[in-house]
Amino acid sequence: MTAAIPSPSAAPPPEERRRRFSLRSRLGDQLFAWALLAPAFVVLIAFTHYPIIRSAWSSAHSRGGDLGVQQYQRLLEDPVFWQVLRNNLWFALGTVPTSMALAILMAVWVNNKLRGKAFVRLAYFTPTILPMVAVASIWLFFFSPGIGPIDQLLNAVGLPTKNWLGDPSTVLPALMVMMIWKQAGFFMIFYLAGLQNMSPELEEASTLEGASRWYHFRRVTFPLLMPTTLFIFVVAVTDAFKIIDHLFIMTGGGPNNASNLLLFYIYDTAFSFFDPNYAGALTMALVVILSLIAIIQFTVLERRVHYR
Amino acid sequence: MSARSRTLALVASLATGALVLTGCGGDGDSSEGSGTLTMYYPVAVGGPLTDVVDELIASCSEEHDIEVEAVYSGSYEDTMTKAQTAARSGQGPDLAVLLTTDLYTLIDNELIVPLSSVDDDLSWAEDRFYPAYLASGEAEGELWSLPFQRSTIVQYHNKEIFEAAGLDPESPPTTWDELVDQATTIQAEGAAEFGVEIPSTQFGNWMFQAMAIQTGVEDTAGVDGIVDYLDDPGSVEALEWWKSMVDDGIMPSGTTEWASTPEDFLQGRTGIMWHTTGNLTNVKSNADFEFGVSMLPANTQPGSPTGGGNLYVFDKGDEDTRADAYTIAKCLTEPELAAEWSMESGYVATGPEAWETDTMAEYAEEFPQAAVARDQLEVAVGETTSHENGRVSQAINDAIAAVLTGGTEPQDGLTQLQSSIDDILAPYQG
């Protein structure tokens, strides 16, 4: 870097030279850093920040174009909004803990020295490779009343069959099962990576001390996996709000909004009902919810995570 | 880091930025001025129909020497979404096939032009189209669209299942009571899992309107884009009847998927189904059994709403472009083309002239099921066409689903529904 500094004609005293040098190079580094970040910022601003601001601006207008809080009043009084919000919370509650528990279980299982573990790992990971739309189509068939494999199976063992996706009491749980099936393998990969990073001495030490395997898992492995767990938790919770592809294929949010999720309702409002102002207000609600979750995750939970 | 590699890194990052920006810029200049029309069309029924539409458009394009870029754009709903969003950024279609029920939504958003603005004399349309179809393109004293892929609801029945149940395969139900009786027999005899299926998702509102018409409810099509038939006693009776069939188990419990109903019929899971005529060709080519098509049964009177899509000329480009779009639209509805389209798809040929063409007359003789929908037009009513169509039809579908799945009683559900629709339509009340 010294090559870039032009030598002044009359050499100033050494301290001043050092000061000027550090100032200039610091300024240069700053500019350089910003220039490198610029493309990412452009994309981020164009596709994330600007749309959020636009949504906020649009949500502050009535349909006629007057400025006001009318859209937010509507939101508070809209029973469908509260229903999709409730659905979304249940959906997150139903999918996140289960798929994480399954993921860690599968990871510990395929991390063991068992025969054909490459095959088992692949089998667990396969649902993740499939696109959501394909998964939804497959499960639409699984759940289809009468001809689907699930009903066929129930029929064979003499249990009553059900119209899984056509009944408000079963539609959301049915979608949760599919989501867990799809997500658990994905999360397993992260846990597996975490486990493989763990030094074998820890286990040897536990064995020497006579700790049981469960005790070792509870007191050593699991705490050491906390950073992974936090990461997966963040991804899983945001996914529960973000992934709605399956609704287009499987239920369209029905019957009577029983499987409708917030993002799908936003899509409907904006593009089927052509009400961009109200869709803007709904979007702001989603942004607030996701930000709240992020804040809770990174302030409250972060403190309980041991990084090495 | 050396000065050289630093410069390189900078250049690379700036280049990426520039690439991203140009990528976003779109091709505003290149796509315009070439004189090519853009046309969006959906395919809402089974079967590989995009080739057929492309062929029809190509023949009109050649005949009038107008270049048309035909874009298959998914379902009706997808097409409406694409047309709306594209039109907002000035890239919308010049011509599109959209649901007749979207008429007021398109007018309210100032997306389409009345046809009188491109043609002073529209009297030809009265000769070419059935009045029931033409009426659904009319609003505010103007004609806005030309009938293209039009349908009604018809009743399909599986003749083999009828025979297995000891019923006469040539006399499908003509009244509600007969329908319930026959469906119960089919199920009791074990001839099929379900006696009858009437889909309640996506176009459940359409099926419901049919039942309301059959119960004698007036103005189900809406008046000037305002819908208020839903809490009529006849409407309540209609929904009670529908629910009773679900409760009795002659129909599947919960809601019945629009798209899987024809599949159930083809698989022999149900003896009877109500569905659009647009599925006729699909059923005809995939059924490995004899099937019959008949008019919908009557409660106090027979009847069905019309359905399907019309050709709309969009408010885009200059007068010449619109005139070209109109020419293509008019050409697509010519009797020979309408006949071909009807035979390939199952949609009802849109006017008497089309039915008089040799090919169509021959087809109707060979396959009399095709003529049922035409004959039903005598008692057909325009389908519910409302301002805020997306929201209103969604609200109706939600209420139907709530009742059929046991969430609410028909009377309460419909009273609530009408009041929420009144709220939605309040800004449009004259």
PDB file of N, CA and C in Angstrom, chain A residues 255-303:
ATOM      1  N   PRO A 255     -60.874 -24.597   3.296  1.00  0.00           N
ATOM      2  CA  PRO A 255     -62.231 -24.058   3.176  1.00  0.00           C
ATOM      3  C   PRO A 255     -62.491 -22.932   4.178  1.00  0.00           C
ATOM      4  N   ASN A 256     -63.177 -21.926   3.702  1.00  0.00           N
ATOM      5  CA  ASN A 256     -63.501 -20.753   4.502  1.00  0.00           C
ATOM      6  C   ASN A 256     -62.304 -20.243   5.304  1.00  0.00           C
ATOM      7  N   ASN A 257     -61.175 -20.051   4.628  1.00  0.00           N
ATOM      8  CA  ASN A 257     -59.969 -19.474   5.219  1.00  0.00           C
ATOM      9  C   ASN A 257     -59.325 -20.332   6.303  1.00  0.00           C
ATOM     10  N   ALA A 258     -59.744 -21.583   6.423  1.00  0.00           N
ATOM     11  CA  ALA A 258     -59.206 -22.423   7.498  1.00  0.00           C
ATOM     12  C   ALA A 258     -57.720 -22.694   7.304  1.00  0.00           C
ATOM     13  N   SER A 259     -57.219 -22.630   6.073  1.00  0.00           N
ATOM     14  CA  SER A 259     -55.796 -22.879   5.869  1.00  0.00           C
ATOM     15  C   SER A 259     -55.093 -21.641   5.317  1.00  0.00           C
ATOM     16  N   ASN A 260     -55.779 -20.505   5.374  1.00  0.00           N
ATOM     17  CA  ASN A 260     -55.201 -19.285   4.818  1.00  0.00           C
ATOM     18  C   ASN A 260     -54.085 -18.755   5.728  1.00  0.00           C
ATOM     19  N   LEU A 261     -52.961 -18.364   5.132  1.00  0.00           N
ATOM     20  CA  LEU A 261     -51.860 -17.789   5.905  1.00  0.00           C
ATOM     21  C   LEU A 261     -51.680 -16.329   5.502  1.00  0.00           C
ATOM     22  N   LEU A 262     -51.003 -15.591   6.374  1.00  0.00           N
ATOM     23  CA  LEU A 262     -50.929 -14.143   6.197  1.00  0.00           C
ATOM     24  C   LEU A 262     -50.407 -13.742   4.816  1.00  0.00           C
ATOM     25  N   LEU A 263     -49.312 -14.360   4.387  1.00  0.00           N
ATOM     26  CA  LEU A 263     -48.722 -13.954   3.117  1.00  0.00           C
ATOM     27  C   LEU A 263     -49.647 -14.267   1.941  1.00  0.00           C
ATOM     28  N   PHE A 264     -50.358 -15.386   2.043  1.00  0.00           N
ATOM     29  CA  PHE A 264     -51.298 -15.750   0.987  1.00  0.00           C
ATOM     30  C   PHE A 264     -52.455 -14.746   0.945  1.00  0.00           C
ATOM     31  N   TYR A 265     -52.880 -14.307   2.114  1.00  0.00           N
ATOM     32  CA  TYR A 265     -53.952 -13.316   2.179  1.00  0.00           C
ATOM     33  C   TYR A 265     -53.475 -11.999   1.552  1.00  0.00           C
ATOM     34  N   ILE A 266     -52.223 -11.667   1.784  1.00  0.00           N
ATOM     35  CA  ILE A 266     -51.674 -10.458   1.171  1.00  0.00           C
ATOM     36  C   ILE A 266     -51.700 -10.590  -0.349  1.00  0.00           C
ATOM     37  N   TYR A 267     -51.274 -11.762  -0.820  1.00  0.00           N
ATOM     38  CA  TYR A 267     -51.276 -11.985  -2.275  1.00  0.00           C
ATOM     39  C   TYR A 267     -52.689 -11.831  -2.836  1.00  0.00           C
ATOM     40  N   ASP A 268     -53.649 -12.492  -2.163  1.00  0.00           N
ATOM     41  CA  ASP A 268     -55.036 -12.418  -2.624  1.00  0.00           C
ATOM     42  C   ASP A 268     -55.531 -10.980  -2.665  1.00  0.00           C
ATOM     43  N   THR A 269     -55.249 -10.246  -1.585  1.00  0.00           N
ATOM     44  CA  THR A 269     -55.729  -8.875  -1.493  1.00  0.00           C
ATOM     45  C   THR A 269     -55.124  -8.011  -2.597  1.00  0.00           C
ATOM     46  N   ALA A 270     -53.836  -8.229  -2.861  1.00  0.00           N
ATOM     47  CA  ALA A 270     -53.171  -7.389  -3.846  1.00  0.00           C
ATOM     48  C   ALA A 270     -53.515  -7.803  -5.270  1.00  0.00           C
ATOM     49  N   PHE A 271     -53.566  -9.108  -5.521  1.00  0.00           N
ATOM     50  CA  PHE A 271     -53.634  -9.544  -6.910  1.00  0.00           C
ATOM     51  C   PHE A 271     -54.927 -10.223  -7.322  1.00  0.00           C
ATOM     52  N   SER A 272     -55.778 -10.617  -6.358  1.00  0.00           N
ATOM     53  CA  SER A 272     -57.088 -11.116  -6.772  1.00  0.00           C
ATOM     54  C   SER A 272     -58.154 -10.072  -6.500  1.00  0.00           C
ATOM     55  N   PHE A 273     -57.985  -9.315  -5.416  1.00  0.00           N
ATOM     56  CA  PHE A 273     -58.959  -8.279  -5.097  1.00  0.00           C
ATOM     57  C   PHE A 273     -58.487  -6.903  -5.592  1.00  0.00           C
ATOM     58  N   PHE A 274     -57.257  -6.817  -6.044  1.00  0.00           N
ATOM     59  CA  PHE A 274     -56.690  -5.572  -6.564  1.00  0.00           C
ATOM     60  C   PHE A 274     -56.870  -4.407  -5.605  1.00  0.00           C
ATOM     61  N   ASP A 275     -56.467  -4.642  -4.385  1.00  0.00           N
ATOM     62  CA  ASP A 275     -56.600  -3.613  -3.359  1.00  0.00           C
ATOM     63  C   ASP A 275     -55.208  -3.346  -2.769  1.00  0.00           C
ATOM     64  N   PRO A 276     -54.343  -2.653  -3.511  1.00  0.00           N
ATOM     65  CA  PRO A 276     -52.958  -2.505  -3.085  1.00  0.00           C
ATOM     66  C   PRO A 276     -52.810  -1.763  -1.760  1.00  0.00           C
ATOM     67  N   ASN A 277     -53.734  -0.862  -1.435  1.00  0.00           N
ATOM     68  CA  ASN A 277     -53.600  -0.098  -0.201  1.00  0.00           C
ATOM     69  C   ASN A 277     -53.760  -0.989   1.021  1.00  0.00           C
ATOM     70  N   TYR A 278     -54.813  -1.814   0.978  1.00  0.00           N
ATOM     71  CA  TYR A 278     -55.025  -2.708   2.105  1.00  0.00           C
ATOM     72  C   TYR A 278     -53.931  -3.767   2.157  1.00  0.00           C
ATOM     73  N   ALA A 279     -53.493  -4.232   0.978  1.00  0.00           N
ATOM     74  CA  ALA A 279     -52.397  -5.200   0.941  1.00  0.00           C
ATOM     75  C   ALA A 279     -51.147  -4.586   1.575  1.00  0.00           C
ATOM     76  N   GLY A 280     -50.956  -3.283   1.383  1.00  0.00           N
ATOM     77  CA  GLY A 280     -49.832  -2.585   1.996  1.00  0.00           C
ATOM     78  C   GLY A 280     -49.913  -2.627   3.514  1.00  0.00           C
ATOM     79  N   ALA A 281     -51.125  -2.393   4.032  1.00  0.00           N
ATOM     80  CA  ALA A 281     -51.305  -2.427   5.486  1.00  0.00           C
ATOM     81  C   ALA A 281     -51.022  -3.825   6.029  1.00  0.00           C
ATOM     82  N   LEU A 282     -51.506  -4.848   5.311  1.00  0.00           N
ATOM     83  CA  LEU A 282     -51.256  -6.228   5.739  1.00  0.00           C
ATOM     84  C   LEU A 282     -49.760  -6.536   5.702  1.00  0.00           C
ATOM     85  N   THR A 283     -49.089  -6.014   4.666  1.00  0.00           N
ATOM     86  CA  THR A 283     -47.649  -6.237   4.556  1.00  0.00           C
ATOM     87  C   THR A 283     -46.923  -5.626   5.745  1.00  0.00           C
ATOM     88  N   MET A 284     -47.351  -4.426   6.148  1.00  0.00           N
ATOM     89  CA  MET A 284     -46.707  -3.790   7.296  1.00  0.00           C
ATOM     90  C   MET A 284     -46.885  -4.652   8.539  1.00  0.00           C
ATOM     91  N   ALA A 285     -48.072  -5.250   8.672  1.00  0.00           N
ATOM     92  CA  ALA A 285     -48.304  -6.139   9.820  1.00  0.00           C
ATOM     93  C   ALA A 285     -47.311  -7.301   9.788  1.00  0.00           C
ATOM     94  N   LEU A 286     -47.098  -7.860   8.598  1.00  0.00           N
ATOM     95  CA  LEU A 286     -46.157  -8.979   8.476  1.00  0.00           C
ATOM     96  C   LEU A 286     -44.736  -8.537   8.805  1.00  0.00           C
ATOM     97  N   VAL A 287     -44.356  -7.351   8.309  1.00  0.00           N
ATOM     98  CA  VAL A 287     -43.015  -6.840   8.580  1.00  0.00           C
ATOM     99  C   VAL A 287     -42.814  -6.662  10.086  1.00  0.00           C
ATOM    100  N   VAL A 288     -43.832  -6.096  10.744  1.00  0.00           N
ATOM    101  CA  VAL A 288     -43.730  -5.881  12.194  1.00  0.00           C
ATOM    102  C   VAL A 288     -43.581  -7.210  12.915  1.00  0.00           C
ATOM    103  N   ILE A 289     -44.390  -8.186  12.528  1.00  0.00           N
ATOM    104  CA  ILE A 289     -44.328  -9.498  13.198  1.00  0.00           C
ATOM    105  C   ILE A 289     -42.948 -10.118  13.020  1.00  0.00           C
ATOM    106  N   LEU A 290     -42.454 -10.123  11.783  1.00  0.00           N
ATOM    107  CA  LEU A 290     -41.157 -10.752  11.531  1.00  0.00           C
ATOM    108  C   LEU A 290     -40.039 -10.009  12.256  1.00  0.00           C
ATOM    109  N   SER A 291     -40.126  -8.673  12.310  1.00  0.00           N
ATOM    110  CA  SER A 291     -39.090  -7.917  13.013  1.00  0.00           C
ATOM    111  C   SER A 291     -39.122  -8.228  14.498  1.00  0.00           C
ATOM    112  N   LEU A 292     -40.335  -8.302  15.056  1.00  0.00           N
ATOM    113  CA  LEU A 292     -40.455  -8.633  16.480  1.00  0.00           C
ATOM    114  C   LEU A 292     -39.818  -9.980  16.775  1.00  0.00           C
ATOM    115  N   ILE A 293     -40.129 -10.947  15.922  1.00  0.00           N
ATOM    116  CA  ILE A 293     -39.562 -12.284  16.131  1.00  0.00           C
ATOM    117  C   ILE A 293     -38.041 -12.221  16.068  1.00  0.00           C
ATOM    118  N   ALA A 294     -37.533 -11.491  15.082  1.00  0.00           N
ATOM    119  CA  ALA A 294     -36.080 -11.393  14.933  1.00  0.00           C
ATOM    120  C   ALA A 294     -35.460 -10.753  16.167  1.00  0.00           C
ATOM    121  N   ILE A 295     -36.106  -9.697  16.676  1.00  0.00           N
ATOM    122  CA  ILE A 295     -35.553  -9.007  17.853  1.00  0.00           C
ATOM    123  C   ILE A 295     -35.529  -9.944  19.050  1.00  0.00           C
ATOM    124  N   ILE A 296     -36.633 -10.642  19.254  1.00  0.00           N
ATOM    125  CA  ILE A 296     -36.683 -11.577  20.387  1.00  0.00           C
ATOM    126  C   ILE A 296     -35.599 -12.632  20.240  1.00  0.00           C
ATOM    127  N   GLN A 297     -35.473 -13.169  19.033  1.00  0.00           N
ATOM    128  CA  GLN A 297     -34.513 -14.233  18.837  1.00  0.00           C
ATOM    129  C   GLN A 297     -33.098 -13.768  19.105  1.00  0.00           C
ATOM    130  N   PHE A 298     -32.765 -12.583  18.605  1.00  0.00           N
ATOM    131  CA  PHE A 298     -31.366 -12.193  18.698  1.00  0.00           C
ATOM    132  C   PHE A 298     -31.019 -11.460  19.987  1.00  0.00           C
ATOM    133  N   THR A 299     -32.016 -11.042  20.778  1.00  0.00           N
ATOM    134  CA  THR A 299     -31.664 -10.432  22.059  1.00  0.00           C
ATOM    135  C   THR A 299     -31.838 -11.422  23.194  1.00  0.00           C
ATOM    136  N   VAL A 300     -33.019 -12.008  23.305  1.00  0.00           N
ATOM    137  CA  VAL A 300     -33.282 -12.894  24.435  1.00  0.00           C
ATOM    138  C   VAL A 300     -32.528 -14.205  24.291  1.00  0.00           C
ATOM    139  N   LEU A 301     -32.663 -14.823  23.114  1.00  0.00           N
ATOM    140  CA  LEU A 301     -32.090 -16.155  22.960  1.00  0.00           C
ATOM    141  C   LEU A 301     -30.582 -16.130  22.798  1.00  0.00           C
ATOM    142  N   GLU A 302     -30.089 -15.087  22.145  1.00  0.00           N
ATOM    143  CA  GLU A 302     -28.659 -14.990  21.881  1.00  0.00           C
ATOM    144  C   GLU A 302     -27.854 -15.161  23.158  1.00  0.00           C
ATOM    145  N   ARG A 303     -28.378 -14.607  24.257  1.00  0.00           N
ATOM    146  CA  ARG A 303     -27.644 -14.642  25.517  1.00  0.00           C
ATOM    147  C   ARG A 303     -27.473 -16.062  26.047  1.00  0.00           C
TER     148      ARG A 303
END
